[in-house]
Amino acid sequence: MILTITPNPCVDKTLFIDTFTAGTKVRAPRYTTIPGGKGTNVARVVKALGHESAALVVVGGHTGRHVVDMIEQQDGTPCLPFWVAGATRTITTVYEEAERRQTAFFEPGPDVTEAEAGALLAFAAQAAAGAGVVTFNGAVPNPALQDLYGWLIAYLQKKAPGVTTILDSYGEEFLRGLKAMPHVVKPNVEEAEALLGRPLQTLTARKEAMAYFHEHGVEMAVLSMGREGALVSDGRTCVHAVPPAVEEINPVGSGDALVAVLAVGLLEGWDLERICRWGMAAGAANAARWELGVVEPAEVEALAAQVELREI
Ligand SMILES: Nc1ncnc2c1ncn2[C@@H]1O[C@H](COP(=O)(O)OP(=O)(O)OP(=O)(O)O)[C@@H](O)[C@H]1O
Ligand SMILES: [Mg+2]
């Protein structure tokens, strides 16, 4: 089973309108809501690829209830909610269909107390120890949880060393998680630049970033680069995997689709080539449609055959 851990999920609401002018009253004829916050997208893609997933989320209030209901009923994914007193955030995106432009409004996540953070560690540790792969997704809502990933990764290494850990985060929680030596990291270029504190605009600089992750004990480093694909390294071979060109509709969640393939591939013992092909293909399939983490296995398989692999 693949467990995704999302400390700061959201009600992800999108209002579809023709176009709008700031400072006016805007009516949306149509809107959608999905459970948002990275790990929920990962769980959706894992399920689409035919594997069992579960989504652990830190939730609170009516919005938290809504997130849990959507994970269970809309996505059909088993949900492990950890309840806190603060309320889960809503992210509202306004999509202007005429312009194909999205503007997103982010509410703050819930305040999590030290006591809640302590109880969460115990809850997540127990759930994670029974999984085959655990993915750590996105940012944490506040500083009380900045040690969550690092603590859980270190715990699993000690108590459940058979569990594979994949870290996809940014900022302080990414840094602290990395120090605990997860098996896999999957930053995008911007996230890796922030971590390393230097620009990664050349292939040489990006390859050096891969070496940096391996020096920190990571077994597989994946640096995703949007439509340019990704660098994928297992410490022996470094590949630049290039997805086929697709018409980009909405690339949000493509990194999560890639993480889902990393999880499935590592659980199934796929070789590096297959992981690269399917990972790029799932990201491209996600980018080619509006919905997040909604991919068809047949479509991913067809795109996977078109992925170009260049050893660098
Ligand atoms: N426009 C695109 N065309 C083809 N493939 C794409 C496109 N955008 C993304 N991908 C694929 O998806 C993978 C992950 O995308 P990206 O680097 O944008 O992740 P990300 O920034 O972590 O995204 P998110 O956090 O929103 O999920 C890329 O390595 C690439 O294979
Ligand atoms: Mg990402």
GROMACS .gro file of C-alpha atoms and ligand atoms in nm:
model
  344
    1MET     CA    1   0.000   0.000   0.000
    2ILE     CA    2   0.113   0.353  -0.077
    3LEU     CA    3   0.042   0.606   0.197
    4THR     CA    4   0.044   0.977   0.114
    5ILE     CA    5   0.088   1.226   0.398
    6THR     CA    6  -0.054   1.575   0.350
    7PRO     CA    7  -0.021   1.805   0.653
    8ASN     CA    8  -0.191   2.103   0.487
    9PRO     CA    9  -0.474   1.984   0.260
   10CYS     CA   10  -0.748   2.214   0.137
   11VAL     CA   11  -1.088   2.239  -0.017
   12ASP     CA   12  -0.970   2.320  -0.367
   13LYS     CA   13  -1.249   2.524  -0.523
   14THR     CA   14  -1.244   2.650  -0.881
   15LEU     CA   15  -1.489   2.907  -1.014
   16PHE     CA   16  -1.526   2.898  -1.391
   17ILE     CA   17  -1.609   3.235  -1.543
   18ASP     CA   18  -1.566   3.396  -1.881
   19THR     CA   19  -1.346   3.680  -1.762
   20PHE     CA   20  -1.349   3.924  -1.471
   21THR     CA   21  -1.253   4.270  -1.364
   22ALA     CA   22  -1.108   4.321  -1.017
   23GLY     CA   23  -1.326   4.535  -0.791
   24THR     CA   24  -1.657   4.415  -0.940
   25LYS     CA   25  -1.916   4.157  -0.837
   26VAL     CA   26  -1.840   3.837  -1.022
   27ARG     CA   27  -2.090   3.553  -1.063
   28ALA     CA   28  -1.967   3.206  -1.155
   29PRO     CA   29  -2.214   2.988  -1.346
   30ARG     CA   30  -2.013   2.674  -1.258
   31TYR     CA   31  -1.769   2.564  -0.993
   32THR     CA   32  -1.593   2.245  -0.883
   33THR     CA   33  -1.445   2.133  -0.553
   34ILE     CA   34  -1.183   1.863  -0.505
   35PRO     CA   35  -0.969   1.760  -0.209
   36GLY     CA   36  -0.644   1.951  -0.263
   37GLY     CA   37  -0.296   1.953  -0.119
   38LYS     CA   38  -0.055   1.738  -0.319
   39GLY     CA   39  -0.082   1.399  -0.144
   40THR     CA   40  -0.448   1.372  -0.243
   41ASN     CA   41  -0.341   1.414  -0.608
   42VAL     CA   42  -0.073   1.148  -0.561
   43ALA     CA   43  -0.329   0.906  -0.412
   44ARG     CA   44  -0.566   0.965  -0.707
   45VAL     CA   45  -0.296   0.880  -0.963
   46VAL     CA   46  -0.177   0.576  -0.765
   47LYS     CA   47  -0.535   0.449  -0.774
   48ALA     CA   48  -0.568   0.521  -1.147
   49LEU     CA   49  -0.256   0.311  -1.202
   50GLY     CA   50  -0.427   0.021  -1.026
   51HIS     CA   51  -0.259   0.033  -0.686
   52GLU     CA   52  -0.390   0.065  -0.338
   53SER     CA   53  -0.340   0.403  -0.174
   54ALA     CA   54  -0.449   0.579   0.141
   55ALA     CA   55  -0.439   0.950   0.217
   56LEU     CA   56  -0.339   1.072   0.562
   57VAL     CA   57  -0.451   1.434   0.606
   58VAL     CA   58  -0.436   1.682   0.892
   59VAL     CA   59  -0.784   1.837   0.898
   60GLY     CA   60  -1.010   2.057   1.108
   61GLY     CA   61  -1.355   2.216   1.108
   62HIS     CA   62  -1.630   2.187   0.845
   63THR     CA   63  -1.382   2.234   0.565
   64GLY     CA   64  -1.178   1.946   0.706
   65ARG     CA   65  -1.491   1.728   0.709
   66HIS     CA   66  -1.553   1.828   0.347
   67VAL     CA   67  -1.197   1.726   0.250
   68VAL     CA   68  -1.237   1.384   0.416
   69ASP     CA   69  -1.577   1.328   0.247
   70MET     CA   70  -1.437   1.420  -0.094
   71ILE     CA   71  -1.133   1.190  -0.054
   72GLU     CA   72  -1.358   0.900   0.044
   73GLN     CA   73  -1.658   0.958  -0.180
   74GLN     CA   74  -1.532   1.152  -0.483
   75ASP     CA   75  -1.190   0.986  -0.511
   76GLY     CA   76  -1.279   0.654  -0.350
   77THR     CA   77  -0.952   0.662  -0.155
   78PRO     CA   78  -0.933   0.536   0.204
   79CYS     CA   79  -0.867   0.840   0.425
   80LEU     CA   80  -0.683   0.860   0.756
   81PRO     CA   81  -0.782   1.196   0.905
   82PHE     CA   82  -0.592   1.347   1.197
   83TRP     CA   83  -0.822   1.607   1.349
   84VAL     CA   84  -0.697   1.939   1.486
   85ALA     CA   85  -0.892   2.226   1.643
   86GLY     CA   86  -0.806   2.478   1.370
   87ALA     CA   87  -0.992   2.484   1.038
   88THR     CA   88  -0.872   2.342   0.706
   89ARG     CA   89  -0.814   2.610   0.442
   90THR     CA   90  -0.995   2.666   0.116
   91ILE     CA   91  -0.799   2.759  -0.194
   92THR     CA   92  -1.019   2.942  -0.443
   93THR     CA   93  -0.908   2.954  -0.802
   94VAL     CA   94  -1.079   3.177  -1.053
   95TYR     CA   95  -1.041   3.034  -1.402
   96GLU     CA   96  -1.112   3.274  -1.686
   97GLU     CA   97  -1.211   3.052  -1.974
   98ALA     CA   98  -1.174   3.324  -2.238
   99GLU     CA   99  -0.814   3.394  -2.135
  100ARG     CA  100  -0.731   3.043  -2.009
  101ARG     CA  101  -0.588   3.223  -1.707
  102GLN     CA  102  -0.607   3.116  -1.343
  103THR     CA  103  -0.582   3.335  -1.034
  104ALA     CA  104  -0.564   3.151  -0.701
  105PHE     CA  105  -0.644   3.280  -0.352
  106PHE     CA  106  -0.482   3.091  -0.063
  107GLU     CA  107  -0.619   3.103   0.292
  108PRO     CA  108  -0.380   3.029   0.578
  109GLY     CA  109  -0.370   2.671   0.706
  110PRO     CA  110  -0.480   2.584   1.061
  111ASP     CA  111  -0.266   2.663   1.363
  112VAL     CA  112  -0.145   2.333   1.501
  113THR     CA  113  -0.051   2.326   1.867
  114GLU     CA  114   0.258   2.152   2.006
  115ALA     CA  115   0.030   1.897   2.174
  116GLU     CA  116  -0.150   1.824   1.845
  117ALA     CA  117   0.184   1.796   1.665
  118GLY     CA  118   0.303   1.537   1.919
  119ALA     CA  119  -0.012   1.329   1.880
  120LEU     CA  120   0.015   1.354   1.500
  121LEU     CA  121   0.366   1.204   1.510
  122ALA     CA  122   0.237   0.896   1.692
  123PHE     CA  123  -0.066   0.864   1.461
  124ALA     CA  124   0.136   0.904   1.139
  125ALA     CA  125   0.418   0.678   1.260
  126GLN     CA  126   0.177   0.393   1.320
  127ALA     CA  127   0.006   0.436   0.982
  128ALA     CA  128   0.334   0.474   0.792
  129ALA     CA  129   0.499   0.168   0.947
  130GLY     CA  130   0.236  -0.052   0.779
  131ALA     CA  131   0.283   0.093   0.429
  132GLY     CA  132   0.511  -0.020   0.145
  133VAL     CA  133   0.587   0.334   0.032
  134VAL     CA  134   0.517   0.663   0.211
  135THR     CA  135   0.511   0.995   0.028
  136PHE     CA  136   0.548   1.325   0.216
  137ASN     CA  137   0.369   1.594   0.023
  138GLY     CA  138   0.377   1.971   0.023
  139ALA     CA  139   0.437   2.226   0.292
  140VAL     CA  140   0.324   2.215   0.654
  141PRO     CA  141   0.068   2.467   0.783
  142ASN     CA  142   0.288   2.619   1.052
  143PRO     CA  143   0.624   2.588   1.232
  144ALA     CA  144   0.492   2.339   1.491
  145LEU     CA  145   0.504   2.078   1.212
  146GLN     CA  146   0.837   2.164   1.048
  147ASP     CA  147   1.001   1.856   1.198
  148LEU     CA  148   0.720   1.622   1.091
  149TYR     CA  149   0.887   1.482   0.778
  150GLY     CA  150   1.235   1.454   0.927
  151TRP     CA  151   1.104   1.286   1.239
  152LEU     CA  152   0.888   1.035   1.050
  153ILE     CA  153   1.160   0.948   0.798
  154ALA     CA  154   1.409   0.886   1.080
  155TYR     CA  155   1.150   0.685   1.270
  156LEU     CA  156   1.072   0.461   0.970
  157GLN     CA  157   1.441   0.401   0.903
  158LYS     CA  158   1.481   0.275   1.256
  159LYS     CA  159   1.154   0.093   1.322
  160ALA     CA  160   1.032  -0.006   0.975
  161PRO     CA  161   1.337  -0.005   0.745
  162GLY     CA  162   1.146  -0.184   0.468
  163VAL     CA  163   0.927   0.123   0.406
  164THR     CA  164   1.040   0.340   0.113
  165THR     CA  165   1.015   0.716   0.174
  166ILE     CA  166   0.959   0.983  -0.093
  167LEU     CA  167   0.991   1.349   0.002
  168ASP     CA  168   0.824   1.614  -0.217
  169SER     CA  169   0.824   1.938  -0.025
  170TYR     CA  170   0.996   2.275  -0.006
  171GLY     CA  171   1.130   2.526   0.246
  172GLU     CA  172   1.236   2.442   0.599
  173GLU     CA  173   1.041   2.114   0.617
  174PHE     CA  174   1.213   1.994   0.298
  175LEU     CA  175   1.556   2.077   0.444
  176ARG     CA  176   1.480   1.903   0.773
  177GLY     CA  177   1.328   1.605   0.592
  178LEU     CA  178   1.633   1.574   0.366
  179LYS     CA  179   1.865   1.562   0.668
  180ALA     CA  180   1.686   1.243   0.778
  181MET     CA  181   1.784   1.079   0.443
  182PRO     CA  182   1.465   0.981   0.262
  183HIS     CA  183   1.507   0.725  -0.017
  184VAL     CA  184   1.380   0.967  -0.283
  185VAL     CA  185   1.345   1.345  -0.321
  186LYS     CA  186   1.145   1.515  -0.600
  187PRO     CA  187   1.189   1.890  -0.598
  188ASN     CA  188   1.116   2.103  -0.903
  189VAL     CA  189   1.384   2.349  -1.013
  190GLU     CA  190   1.248   2.641  -0.808
  191GLU     CA  191   1.229   2.429  -0.491
  192ALA     CA  192   1.581   2.293  -0.542
  193GLU     CA  193   1.716   2.645  -0.606
  194ALA     CA  194   1.563   2.765  -0.279
  195LEU     CA  195   1.714   2.469  -0.093
  196LEU     CA  196   2.062   2.503  -0.240
  197GLY     CA  197   2.054   2.884  -0.240
  198ARG     CA  198   2.187   2.909  -0.595
  199PRO     CA  199   2.045   2.925  -0.948
  200LEU     CA  200   2.006   2.596  -1.135
  201GLN     CA  201   1.962   2.724  -1.487
  202THR     CA  202   2.223   2.511  -1.664
  203LEU     CA  203   2.231   2.135  -1.709
  204THR     CA  204   2.570   2.127  -1.532
  205ALA     CA  205   2.431   2.310  -1.229
  206ARG     CA  206   2.132   2.076  -1.222
  207LYS     CA  207   2.354   1.769  -1.241
  208GLU     CA  208   2.555   1.907  -0.949
  209ALA     CA  209   2.230   1.941  -0.756
  210MET     CA  210   2.171   1.569  -0.809
  211ALA     CA  211   2.516   1.497  -0.664
  212TYR     CA  212   2.426   1.718  -0.365
  213PHE     CA  213   2.119   1.505  -0.292
  214HIS     CA  214   2.318   1.181  -0.317
  215GLU     CA  215   2.582   1.326  -0.081
  216HIS     CA  216   2.296   1.373   0.164
  217GLY     CA  217   2.219   1.001   0.148
  218VAL     CA  218   1.931   1.005  -0.100
  219GLU     CA  219   1.912   0.690  -0.318
  220MET     CA  220   1.711   0.839  -0.601
  221ALA     CA  221   1.702   1.209  -0.687
  222VAL     CA  222   1.445   1.346  -0.929
  223LEU     CA  223   1.461   1.709  -1.036
  224SER     CA  224   1.149   1.794  -1.232
  225MET     CA  225   1.159   2.066  -1.495
  226GLY     CA  226   0.803   2.100  -1.627
  227ARG     CA  227   0.775   2.043  -2.003
  228GLU     CA  228   1.154   1.992  -2.022
  229GLY     CA  229   1.108   1.667  -1.826
  230ALA     CA  230   1.331   1.568  -1.537
  231LEU     CA  231   1.675   1.459  -1.431
  232VAL     CA  232   1.651   1.120  -1.264
  233SER     CA  233   1.952   0.971  -1.087
  234ASP     CA  234   2.001   0.653  -0.888
  235GLY     CA  235   2.357   0.750  -0.794
  236ARG     CA  236   2.508   0.543  -1.077
  237THR     CA  237   2.315   0.660  -1.381
  238CYS     CA  238   2.179   1.011  -1.439
  239VAL     CA  239   1.916   1.038  -1.709
  240HIS     CA  240   1.752   1.342  -1.866
  241ALA     CA  241   1.402   1.212  -1.941
  242VAL     CA  242   1.206   1.423  -2.189
  243PRO     CA  243   0.828   1.384  -2.219
  244PRO     CA  244   0.654   1.408  -2.556
  245ALA     CA  245   0.506   1.750  -2.637
  246VAL     CA  246   0.144   1.779  -2.530
  247GLU     CA  247  -0.091   2.075  -2.540
  248GLU     CA  248  -0.058   2.211  -2.185
  249ILE     CA  249  -0.399   2.276  -2.027
  250ASN     CA  250  -0.309   2.271  -1.656
  251PRO     CA  251   0.033   2.154  -1.534
  252VAL     CA  252  -0.057   2.187  -1.165
  253GLY     CA  253  -0.031   1.841  -1.013
  254SER     CA  254   0.208   1.703  -1.276
  255GLY     CA  255   0.477   1.670  -1.010
  256ASP     CA  256   0.230   1.479  -0.794
  257ALA     CA  257   0.155   1.244  -1.087
  258LEU     CA  258   0.531   1.188  -1.119
  259VAL     CA  259   0.556   1.114  -0.744
  260ALA     CA  260   0.274   0.860  -0.781
  261VAL     CA  261   0.473   0.676  -1.049
  262LEU     CA  262   0.789   0.686  -0.835
  263ALA     CA  263   0.589   0.527  -0.553
  264VAL     CA  264   0.434   0.258  -0.773
  265GLY     CA  265   0.763   0.190  -0.953
  266LEU     CA  266   0.962   0.151  -0.632
  267LEU     CA  267   0.694  -0.068  -0.479
  268GLU     CA  268   0.696  -0.291  -0.788
  269GLY     CA  269   1.074  -0.289  -0.837
  270TRP     CA  270   1.068  -0.123  -1.182
  271ASP     CA  271   1.401  -0.041  -1.347
  272LEU     CA  272   1.517   0.318  -1.396
  273GLU     CA  273   1.406   0.331  -1.760
  274ARG     CA  274   1.047   0.228  -1.684
  275ILE     CA  275   1.026   0.470  -1.390
  276CYS     CA  276   1.148   0.754  -1.614
  277ARG     CA  277   0.914   0.667  -1.900
  278TRP     CA  278   0.600   0.629  -1.689
  279GLY     CA  279   0.689   0.920  -1.460
  280MET     CA  280   0.727   1.165  -1.748
  281ALA     CA  281   0.418   1.025  -1.918
  282ALA     CA  282   0.197   1.059  -1.610
  283GLY     CA  283   0.314   1.420  -1.562
  284ALA     CA  284   0.246   1.499  -1.928
  285ALA     CA  285  -0.097   1.331  -1.917
  286ASN     CA  286  -0.186   1.542  -1.613
  287ALA     CA  287  -0.069   1.862  -1.783
  288ALA     CA  288  -0.281   1.786  -2.089
  289ARG     CA  289  -0.612   1.815  -1.903
  290TRP     CA  290  -0.777   2.052  -1.661
  291GLU     CA  291  -0.845   1.809  -1.373
  292LEU     CA  292  -0.564   1.732  -1.128
  293GLY     CA  293  -0.439   1.376  -1.102
  294VAL     CA  294  -0.692   1.230  -1.343
  295VAL     CA  295  -0.499   1.005  -1.582
  296GLU     CA  296  -0.588   0.698  -1.788
  297PRO     CA  297  -0.340   0.410  -1.775
  298ALA     CA  298  -0.373   0.349  -2.152
  299GLU     CA  299  -0.294   0.715  -2.223
  300VAL     CA  300   0.007   0.707  -1.987
  301GLU     CA  301   0.135   0.389  -2.150
  302ALA     CA  302   0.109   0.541  -2.498
  303LEU     CA  303   0.294   0.856  -2.387
  304ALA     CA  304   0.557   0.647  -2.204
  305ALA     CA  305   0.663   0.488  -2.532
  306GLN     CA  306   0.737   0.838  -2.668
  307VAL     CA  307   0.957   0.956  -2.378
  308GLU     CA  308   1.314   1.028  -2.479
  309LEU     CA  309   1.594   0.920  -2.246
  310ARG     CA  310   1.937   1.079  -2.260
  311GLU     CA  311   2.208   0.959  -2.027
  312ILE     CA  312   2.410   1.260  -1.907
  313LIG     N1  313   0.365   2.100  -2.027
  313LIG     C1  314   0.412   1.977  -2.006
  313LIG     N2  315   0.428   1.893  -2.109
  313LIG     C2  316   0.473   1.767  -2.091
  313LIG     N3  317   0.507   1.717  -1.970
  313LIG     C3  318   0.492   1.797  -1.864
  313LIG     C4  319   0.445   1.930  -1.873
  313LIG     N4  320   0.442   1.985  -1.749
  313LIG     C5  321   0.487   1.888  -1.665
  313LIG     N5  322   0.518   1.775  -1.732
  313LIG     C6  323   0.570   1.648  -1.679
  313LIG     O1  324   0.540   1.639  -1.541
  313LIG     C7  325   0.659   1.632  -1.462
  313LIG     C8  326   0.643   1.713  -1.336
  313LIG     O2  327   0.610   1.845  -1.367
  313LIG     P1  328   0.664   1.973  -1.287
  313LIG     O3  329   0.812   1.981  -1.298
  313LIG     O4  330   0.586   2.088  -1.338
  313LIG     O5  331   0.625   1.936  -1.137
  313LIG     P2  332   0.587   2.031  -1.011
  313LIG     O6  333   0.640   2.169  -1.032
  313LIG     O7  334   0.631   1.958  -0.891
  313LIG     O8  335   0.426   2.032  -1.019
  313LIG     P3  336   0.316   2.026  -0.902
  313LIG     O9  337   0.385   2.055  -0.771
  313LIG    O10  338   0.214   2.127  -0.940
  313LIG    O11  339   0.259   1.888  -0.904
  313LIG     C9  340   0.771   1.682  -1.554
  313LIG    O12  341   0.895   1.622  -1.518
  313LIG    C10  342   0.722   1.641  -1.692
  313LIG    O13  343   0.755   1.506  -1.716
  314MG      MG  344   0.551   1.980  -0.695
   0.00000   0.00000   0.00000
